[in-house]
PDB file of C-alpha atoms and ligand atoms in Angstrom:
ATOM      1  CA  MET A 291      53.365   0.313   9.579  1.00  0.00           C
ATOM      2  CA  ARG A 292      53.441   2.661  12.771  1.00  0.00           C
ATOM      3  CA  ALA A 293      54.756   6.346  12.528  1.00  0.00           C
ATOM      4  CA  ARG A 294      58.038   6.691  14.178  1.00  0.00           C
ATOM      5  CA  VAL A 295      57.078  10.051  15.750  1.00  0.00           C
ATOM      6  CA  PRO A 296      53.784   9.871  16.774  1.00  0.00           C
ATOM      7  CA  ARG A 297      51.778  11.619  14.119  1.00  0.00           C
ATOM      8  CA  TYR A 298      48.170  12.397  14.106  1.00  0.00           C
ATOM      9  CA  VAL A 299      45.706  14.341  11.963  1.00  0.00           C
ATOM     10  CA  VAL A 300      43.631  16.880  13.459  1.00  0.00           C
ATOM     11  CA  ALA A 301      40.856  18.550  11.697  1.00  0.00           C
ATOM     12  CA  ILE A 302      38.860  21.503  12.985  1.00  0.00           C
ATOM     13  CA  THR A 303      35.464  22.184  11.269  1.00  0.00           C
ATOM     14  CA  GLY A 304      32.949  24.918  11.829  1.00  0.00           C
ATOM     15  CA  ALA A 305      30.996  23.806  14.710  1.00  0.00           C
ATOM     16  CA  SER A 306      30.851  25.752  18.062  1.00  0.00           C
ATOM     17  CA  GLY A 307      33.574  24.742  20.486  1.00  0.00           C
ATOM     18  CA  ALA A 308      36.920  26.323  19.099  1.00  0.00           C
ATOM     19  CA  VAL A 309      38.304  25.775  22.832  1.00  0.00           C
ATOM     20  CA  TYR A 310      38.015  22.156  22.451  1.00  0.00           C
ATOM     21  CA  ALA A 311      39.976  22.261  19.316  1.00  0.00           C
ATOM     22  CA  VAL A 312      42.913  24.303  20.685  1.00  0.00           C
ATOM     23  CA  ARG A 313      43.132  22.305  23.835  1.00  0.00           C
ATOM     24  CA  THR A 314      43.303  19.113  21.951  1.00  0.00           C
ATOM     25  CA  VAL A 315      45.964  20.346  19.498  1.00  0.00           C
ATOM     26  CA  ALA A 316      48.039  21.627  22.720  1.00  0.00           C
ATOM     27  CA  ALA A 317      47.553  18.414  24.613  1.00  0.00           C
ATOM     28  CA  LEU A 318      48.879  16.449  21.526  1.00  0.00           C
ATOM     29  CA  LEU A 319      51.716  18.836  21.031  1.00  0.00           C
ATOM     30  CA  GLU A 320      52.536  18.422  24.713  1.00  0.00           C
ATOM     31  CA  GLN A 321      52.570  14.564  24.076  1.00  0.00           C
ATOM     32  CA  GLY A 322      55.496  15.211  21.670  1.00  0.00           C
ATOM     33  CA  CYS A 323      53.265  14.415  18.456  1.00  0.00           C
ATOM     34  CA  GLU A 324      53.663  15.798  15.176  1.00  0.00           C
ATOM     35  CA  LEU A 325      50.308  16.743  13.698  1.00  0.00           C
ATOM     36  CA  ASP A 326      48.827  17.092  10.213  1.00  0.00           C
ATOM     37  CA  LEU A 327      46.371  19.909  10.815  1.00  0.00           C
ATOM     38  CA  VAL A 328      43.439  21.031   8.527  1.00  0.00           C
ATOM     39  CA  VAL A 329      41.094  23.585   9.199  1.00  0.00           C
ATOM     40  CA  SER A 330      37.744  24.244   7.064  1.00  0.00           C
ATOM     41  CA  ASP A 331      36.839  27.599   6.112  1.00  0.00           C
ATOM     42  CA  TYR A 332      34.262  27.676   8.783  1.00  0.00           C
ATOM     43  CA  GLY A 333      36.584  26.196  11.251  1.00  0.00           C
ATOM     44  CA  ARG A 334      39.018  29.247  10.596  1.00  0.00           C
ATOM     45  CA  ARG A 335      36.140  31.426  11.085  1.00  0.00           C
ATOM     46  CA  LEU A 336      35.096  29.704  14.490  1.00  0.00           C
ATOM     47  CA  LEU A 337      38.537  30.042  15.871  1.00  0.00           C
ATOM     48  CA  ARG A 338      38.672  33.823  15.357  1.00  0.00           C
ATOM     49  CA  ASP A 339      34.898  34.279  16.268  1.00  0.00           C
ATOM     50  CA  GLU A 340      35.126  32.359  19.531  1.00  0.00           C
ATOM     51  CA  LEU A 341      38.665  32.836  20.602  1.00  0.00           C
ATOM     52  CA  GLY A 342      39.888  36.247  18.947  1.00  0.00           C
ATOM     53  CA  ASP A 343      41.969  37.100  15.995  1.00  0.00           C
ATOM     54  CA  GLU A 344      45.053  36.104  18.055  1.00  0.00           C
ATOM     55  CA  ALA A 345      43.907  32.335  17.663  1.00  0.00           C
ATOM     56  CA  ALA A 346      43.821  32.680  13.932  1.00  0.00           C
ATOM     57  CA  VAL A 347      45.242  29.483  12.316  1.00  0.00           C
ATOM     58  CA  GLU A 348      48.247  31.395  11.061  1.00  0.00           C
ATOM     59  CA  ARG A 349      49.076  32.290  14.482  1.00  0.00           C
ATOM     60  CA  LEU A 350      48.131  29.150  16.177  1.00  0.00           C
ATOM     61  CA  MET A 351      51.523  28.135  17.676  1.00  0.00           C
ATOM     62  CA  PRO A 352      52.270  31.255  19.484  1.00  0.00           C
ATOM     63  CA  TYR A 353      48.738  31.389  20.775  1.00  0.00           C
ATOM     64  CA  LEU A 354      49.031  27.825  22.112  1.00  0.00           C
ATOM     65  CA  GLU A 355      52.302  28.577  23.687  1.00  0.00           C
ATOM     66  CA  GLU A 356      51.097  31.764  25.406  1.00  0.00           C
ATOM     67  CA  LYS A 357      47.874  29.853  26.614  1.00  0.00           C
ATOM     68  CA  TYR A 358      49.183  26.476  27.503  1.00  0.00           C
ATOM     69  CA  GLY A 359      52.899  27.009  27.913  1.00  0.00           C
ATOM     70  CA  ALA A 360      56.160  26.197  26.514  1.00  0.00           C
ATOM     71  CA  GLY A 361      55.412  22.344  26.626  1.00  0.00           C
ATOM     72  CA  VAL A 362      53.504  22.637  23.249  1.00  0.00           C
ATOM     73  CA  ARG A 363      57.016  23.153  21.585  1.00  0.00           C
ATOM     74  CA  ARG A 364      57.569  19.431  22.262  1.00  0.00           C
ATOM     75  CA  GLY A 365      55.548  18.754  19.151  1.00  0.00           C
ATOM     76  CA  GLY A 366      54.614  20.598  15.731  1.00  0.00           C
ATOM     77  CA  PHE A 367      52.235  20.691  13.119  1.00  0.00           C
ATOM     78  CA  ASP A 368      52.004  21.031   9.325  1.00  0.00           C
ATOM     79  CA  LEU A 369      49.094  23.075   8.216  1.00  0.00           C
ATOM     80  CA  HIS A 370      47.267  21.716   4.957  1.00  0.00           C
ATOM     81  CA  SER A 371      44.731  23.611   2.892  1.00  0.00           C
ATOM     82  CA  ASN A 372      41.469  21.840   3.068  1.00  0.00           C
ATOM     83  CA  ARG A 373      41.102  22.138  -0.824  1.00  0.00           C
ATOM     84  CA  ASP A 374      44.234  20.233  -1.351  1.00  0.00           C
ATOM     85  CA  MET A 375      43.313  16.699  -2.283  1.00  0.00           C
ATOM     86  CA  GLY A 376      46.820  15.946  -2.990  1.00  0.00           C
ATOM     87  CA  ALA A 377      48.175  16.463   0.427  1.00  0.00           C
ATOM     88  CA  THR A 378      49.971  13.746   2.063  1.00  0.00           C
ATOM     89  CA  ILE A 379      47.083  12.857   4.462  1.00  0.00           C
ATOM     90  CA  ALA A 380      44.713  12.182   1.487  1.00  0.00           C
ATOM     91  CA  SER A 381      46.695   8.750   0.824  1.00  0.00           C
ATOM     92  CA  GLY A 382      46.616   5.692   3.010  1.00  0.00           C
ATOM     93  CA  SER A 383      50.497   5.713   2.817  1.00  0.00           C
ATOM     94  CA  ARG A 384      50.814   8.535   5.121  1.00  0.00           C
ATOM     95  CA  LEU A 385      52.300   7.100   8.330  1.00  0.00           C
ATOM     96  CA  THR A 386      49.641   8.389  10.917  1.00  0.00           C
ATOM     97  CA  ARG A 387      48.296   6.891  13.870  1.00  0.00           C
ATOM     98  CA  GLY A 388      44.750   8.352  13.841  1.00  0.00           C
ATOM     99  CA  MET A 389      42.710  11.351  13.409  1.00  0.00           C
ATOM    100  CA  VAL A 390      40.336  13.569  15.417  1.00  0.00           C
ATOM    101  CA  ILE A 391      37.774  15.965  13.995  1.00  0.00           C
ATOM    102  CA  VAL A 392      37.213  18.386  16.761  1.00  0.00           C
ATOM    103  CA  PRO A 393      34.764  20.030  16.791  1.00  0.00           C
ATOM    104  CA  CYS A 394      32.891  18.283  13.747  1.00  0.00           C
ATOM    105  CA  SER A 395      29.985  20.096  12.044  1.00  0.00           C
ATOM    106  CA  MET A 396      26.969  18.243  11.078  1.00  0.00           C
ATOM    107  CA  LYS A 397      27.976  18.889   7.438  1.00  0.00           C
ATOM    108  CA  SER A 398      31.291  17.295   7.765  1.00  0.00           C
ATOM    109  CA  LEU A 399      29.935  14.465   9.701  1.00  0.00           C
ATOM    110  CA  ALA A 400      27.482  13.853   6.862  1.00  0.00           C
ATOM    111  CA  GLY A 401      30.372  13.820   4.430  1.00  0.00           C
ATOM    112  CA  VAL A 402      32.233  11.318   6.536  1.00  0.00           C
ATOM    113  CA  ALA A 403      29.207   9.086   7.220  1.00  0.00           C
ATOM    114  CA  ASN A 404      28.501   8.908   3.480  1.00  0.00           C
ATOM    115  CA  GLY A 405      32.210   8.672   2.149  1.00  0.00           C
ATOM    116  CA  LEU A 406      31.871  11.930   0.087  1.00  0.00           C
ATOM    117  CA  SER A 407      35.430  13.029   0.187  1.00  0.00           C
ATOM    118  CA  ARG A 408      34.661  16.437  -0.788  1.00  0.00           C
ATOM    119  CA  ASN A 409      37.636  18.238   0.870  1.00  0.00           C
ATOM    120  CA  LEU A 410      40.723  17.114   2.624  1.00  0.00           C
ATOM    121  CA  VAL A 411      38.995  16.791   5.945  1.00  0.00           C
ATOM    122  CA  GLU A 412      36.543  14.056   4.584  1.00  0.00           C
ATOM    123  CA  ARG A 413      39.093  12.570   2.532  1.00  0.00           C
ATOM    124  CA  ALA A 414      41.558  12.228   5.386  1.00  0.00           C
ATOM    125  CA  ALA A 415      38.559  10.742   7.544  1.00  0.00           C
ATOM    126  CA  ASP A 416      37.847   8.402   4.895  1.00  0.00           C
ATOM    127  CA  VAL A 417      41.270   7.140   4.608  1.00  0.00           C
ATOM    128  CA  MET A 418      41.226   6.355   8.500  1.00  0.00           C
ATOM    129  CA  LEU A 419      38.228   4.290   8.080  1.00  0.00           C
ATOM    130  CA  LYS A 420      39.585   2.415   4.948  1.00  0.00           C
ATOM    131  CA  GLU A 421      42.827   1.789   6.825  1.00  0.00           C
ATOM    132  CA  ARG A 422      41.251   0.761   9.832  1.00  0.00           C
ATOM    133  CA  LYS A 423      42.852   3.365  11.919  1.00  0.00           C
ATOM    134  CA  PRO A 424      41.395   5.345  14.922  1.00  0.00           C
ATOM    135  CA  LEU A 425      38.987   8.106  13.819  1.00  0.00           C
ATOM    136  CA  VAL A 426      37.676  10.183  16.648  1.00  0.00           C
ATOM    137  CA  ILE A 427      34.604  12.418  15.548  1.00  0.00           C
ATOM    138  CA  VAL A 428      33.426  15.150  18.083  1.00  0.00           C
ATOM    139  CA  PRO A 429      30.150  16.405  16.791  1.00  0.00           C
ATOM    140  CA  ARG A 430      28.526  19.464  18.349  1.00  0.00           C
ATOM    141  CA  GLU A 431      24.818  20.226  17.606  1.00  0.00           C
ATOM    142  CA  THR A 432      21.508  20.225  19.656  1.00  0.00           C
ATOM    143  CA  PRO A 433      18.943  19.092  19.241  1.00  0.00           C
ATOM    144  CA  MET A 434      19.728  16.766  16.519  1.00  0.00           C
ATOM    145  CA  SER A 435      17.717  15.522  13.652  1.00  0.00           C
ATOM    146  CA  LEU A 436      17.233  11.934  12.508  1.00  0.00           C
ATOM    147  CA  PRO A 437      19.588  12.171   9.575  1.00  0.00           C
ATOM    148  CA  GLN A 438      22.330  13.675  11.977  1.00  0.00           C
ATOM    149  CA  LEU A 439      21.627  10.761  14.488  1.00  0.00           C
ATOM    150  CA  ARG A 440      21.851   8.361  11.634  1.00  0.00           C
ATOM    151  CA  ASN A 441      25.091   9.834  10.264  1.00  0.00           C
ATOM    152  CA  MET A 442      26.619   9.223  13.841  1.00  0.00           C
ATOM    153  CA  VAL A 443      25.459   5.562  13.676  1.00  0.00           C
ATOM    154  CA  SER A 444      26.897   5.265  10.057  1.00  0.00           C
ATOM    155  CA  CYS A 445      30.235   6.486  11.447  1.00  0.00           C
ATOM    156  CA  ALA A 446      30.120   4.325  14.349  1.00  0.00           C
ATOM    157  CA  GLU A 447      29.407   1.289  12.406  1.00  0.00           C
ATOM    158  CA  ALA A 448      32.368   2.054  10.051  1.00  0.00           C
ATOM    159  CA  GLY A 449      34.685   2.044  12.943  1.00  0.00           C
ATOM    160  CA  ALA A 450      34.768   5.547  14.257  1.00  0.00           C
ATOM    161  CA  VAL A 451      34.618   6.773  17.835  1.00  0.00           C
ATOM    162  CA  VAL A 452      31.853   9.200  18.149  1.00  0.00           C
ATOM    163  CA  LEU A 453      32.623  11.389  21.144  1.00  0.00           C
ATOM    164  CA  PRO A 454      30.134  14.170  21.277  1.00  0.00           C
ATOM    165  CA  ALA A 455      31.306  17.845  22.917  1.00  0.00           C
ATOM    166  CA  MET A 456      29.363  16.894  25.986  1.00  0.00           C
ATOM    167  CA  PRO A 457      31.652  17.823  29.105  1.00  0.00           C
ATOM    168  CA  ALA A 458      30.720  16.218  32.362  1.00  0.00           C
ATOM    169  CA  PHE A 459      30.399  18.197  35.648  1.00  0.00           C
ATOM    170  CA  TYR A 460      31.221  15.594  38.282  1.00  0.00           C
ATOM    171  CA  GLN A 461      34.816  16.869  38.295  1.00  0.00           C
ATOM    172  CA  LEU A 462      33.414  20.110  39.508  1.00  0.00           C
ATOM    173  CA  PRO A 463      34.763  22.392  36.687  1.00  0.00           C
ATOM    174  CA  LYS A 464      35.231  26.075  37.604  1.00  0.00           C
ATOM    175  CA  THR A 465      36.242  27.509  34.146  1.00  0.00           C
ATOM    176  CA  LEU A 466      35.646  27.054  30.628  1.00  0.00           C
ATOM    177  CA  ASP A 467      39.215  25.657  30.371  1.00  0.00           C
ATOM    178  CA  ASP A 468      38.368  22.920  32.829  1.00  0.00           C
ATOM    179  CA  LEU A 469      35.502  21.818  30.514  1.00  0.00           C
ATOM    180  CA  ALA A 470      37.907  21.865  27.520  1.00  0.00           C
ATOM    181  CA  ASP A 471      40.430  19.938  29.497  1.00  0.00           C
ATOM    182  CA  PHE A 472      37.880  17.092  30.191  1.00  0.00           C
ATOM    183  CA  LEU A 473      36.820  16.853  26.565  1.00  0.00           C
ATOM    184  CA  ALA A 474      40.444  16.912  25.191  1.00  0.00           C
ATOM    185  CA  GLY A 475      41.285  14.326  27.917  1.00  0.00           C
ATOM    186  CA  LYS A 476      38.483  12.197  26.706  1.00  0.00           C
ATOM    187  CA  ILE A 477      39.919  12.649  23.034  1.00  0.00           C
ATOM    188  CA  LEU A 478      43.438  11.656  24.157  1.00  0.00           C
ATOM    189  CA  SER A 479      42.225   8.532  25.964  1.00  0.00           C
ATOM    190  CA  ALA A 480      40.272   7.558  22.968  1.00  0.00           C
ATOM    191  CA  LEU A 481      43.339   7.847  20.753  1.00  0.00           C
ATOM    192  CA  GLY A 482      45.165   5.644  23.334  1.00  0.00           C
ATOM    193  CA  PHE A 483      47.112   8.237  25.538  1.00  0.00           C
ATOM    194  CA  ASP A 484      47.370   8.114  29.261  1.00  0.00           C
ATOM    195  CA  GLN A 485      46.013  11.551  29.923  1.00  0.00           C
ATOM    196  CA  THR A 486      46.244  13.723  32.884  1.00  0.00           C
ATOM    197  CA  LEU A 487      44.058  16.586  31.888  1.00  0.00           C
ATOM    198  CA  TYR A 488      41.160  15.673  34.369  1.00  0.00           C
ATOM    199  CA  PRO A 489      41.440  13.386  37.396  1.00  0.00           C
ATOM    200  CA  ASP A 490      40.166   9.735  37.194  1.00  0.00           C
ATOM    201  CA  TRP A 491      36.890   9.057  38.891  1.00  0.00           C
ATOM    202  CA  THR A 492      37.649   8.021  42.410  1.00  0.00           C
ATOM    203  CA  GLY A 493      34.119   6.713  43.059  1.00  0.00           C
ATOM    204  CA  ARG A 494      33.057  10.019  44.545  1.00  0.00           C
ATOM    205  CA  VAL A 495      32.802  13.513  43.897  1.00  0.00           C
ATOM    206  CA  GLU A 496      35.943  15.137  45.298  1.00  0.00           C
ATOM    207  CA  ARG A 497      35.342  18.591  46.773  1.00  0.00           C
TER     208      ARG A 497
HETATM  209  C1  LIG B  14      29.265  30.793  14.574  1.00  0.00           C
HETATM  210  C2  LIG B  14      28.810  29.537  13.991  1.00  0.00           C
HETATM  211  C3  LIG B  14      28.500  28.519  14.634  1.00  0.00           C
HETATM  212  C4  LIG B  14      28.294  27.282  14.217  1.00  0.00           C
HETATM  213  N1  LIG B  14      27.960  26.286  14.974  1.00  0.00           N
HETATM  214  C5  LIG B  14      27.572  25.056  14.499  1.00  0.00           C
HETATM  215  C6  LIG B  14      27.509  23.966  15.157  1.00  0.00           C
HETATM  216  O1  LIG B  14      27.594  23.929  16.426  1.00  0.00           O
HETATM  217  N2  LIG B  14      27.252  22.692  14.650  1.00  0.00           N
HETATM  218  C7  LIG B  14      27.151  22.646  13.257  1.00  0.00           C
HETATM  219  O2  LIG B  14      26.810  21.467  12.829  1.00  0.00           O
HETATM  220  N3  LIG B  14      27.295  23.537  12.470  1.00  0.00           N
HETATM  221  C8  LIG B  14      27.562  24.774  13.032  1.00  0.00           C
HETATM  222  N4  LIG B  14      27.728  26.070  12.259  1.00  0.00           N
HETATM  223  C9  LIG B  14      27.449  25.986  10.655  1.00  0.00           C
HETATM  224  C10 LIG B  14      28.593  25.268  10.002  1.00  0.00           C
HETATM  225  O3  LIG B  14      29.819  25.975  10.294  1.00  0.00           O
HETATM  226  C11 LIG B  14      28.207  25.117   8.654  1.00  0.00           C
HETATM  227  O4  LIG B  14      27.337  24.189   8.288  1.00  0.00           O
HETATM  228  C12 LIG B  14      29.546  24.837   7.651  1.00  0.00           C
HETATM  229  O5  LIG B  14      29.108  24.869   6.287  1.00  0.00           O
HETATM  230  C13 LIG B  14      30.140  23.746   8.100  1.00  0.00           C
HETATM  231  O6  LIG B  14      31.275  23.426   7.107  1.00  0.00           O
HETATM  232  P1  LIG B  14      32.635  22.543   7.448  1.00  0.00           P
HETATM  233  O7  LIG B  14      32.218  21.270   8.127  1.00  0.00           O
HETATM  234  O8  LIG B  14      33.310  22.468   6.276  1.00  0.00           O
HETATM  235  O9  LIG B  14      33.367  23.504   8.453  1.00  0.00           O
HETATM  236  C14 LIG B  14      28.033  27.154  12.843  1.00  0.00           C
HETATM  237  C15 LIG B  14      28.442  28.324  11.969  1.00  0.00           C
HETATM  238  C16 LIG B  14      28.796  29.493  12.474  1.00  0.00           C
HETATM  239  C17 LIG B  14      29.000  30.656  11.701  1.00  0.00           C
END
């Protein structure tokens, strides 16, 4: 059964790229989604290290509204502890339409690839795979080891979309926010939305 309100799980883990996480959360909220948000300990650290204390998870909604405008109030989110294995999203009975892990650390990638369910991020991802729901994984690491590459293959074989944090440059980005828009747009497309965060490719670079 599909959720009446579009409800998605968003996980933020401790890989570099906090700006991708906040842009994705804001874009889903602008679409009127209700989110189940879970942030790992290192994800919490990343938000503050890369975006400042004002982006701390406890202050996330005001931060998003300040940065992206009042449109984020079209949606909302419930914040879950990564230690709460009894949270709603630990069960396949939760009516969600899919999940994104953005950014996804190599540790969390390994946990998902091997079905470890050591915390709520990994368990919720495992639920998506077993329920055959969309799971978008946004890994960030470079270079990559063979185990890391194999873990991405395992996730893809299990049905996840592996969408590396690899922004493109053909849309001539001018700011970091342009790069974040591109990646968040890719994530929304992978989740089935008609996104408008970056322009469609027209066949040539538009100057
Ligand atoms: C500032 C900072 C940047 C990091 N960047 C990455 C990264 O880009 N990719 C990655 O896989 N791990 C990165 N790490 C390491 C992870 O945060 C670490 O492996 C952590 O245990 C991941 O746990 P989590 O997946 O539960 O968040 C970074 C850590 C810090 C403190």
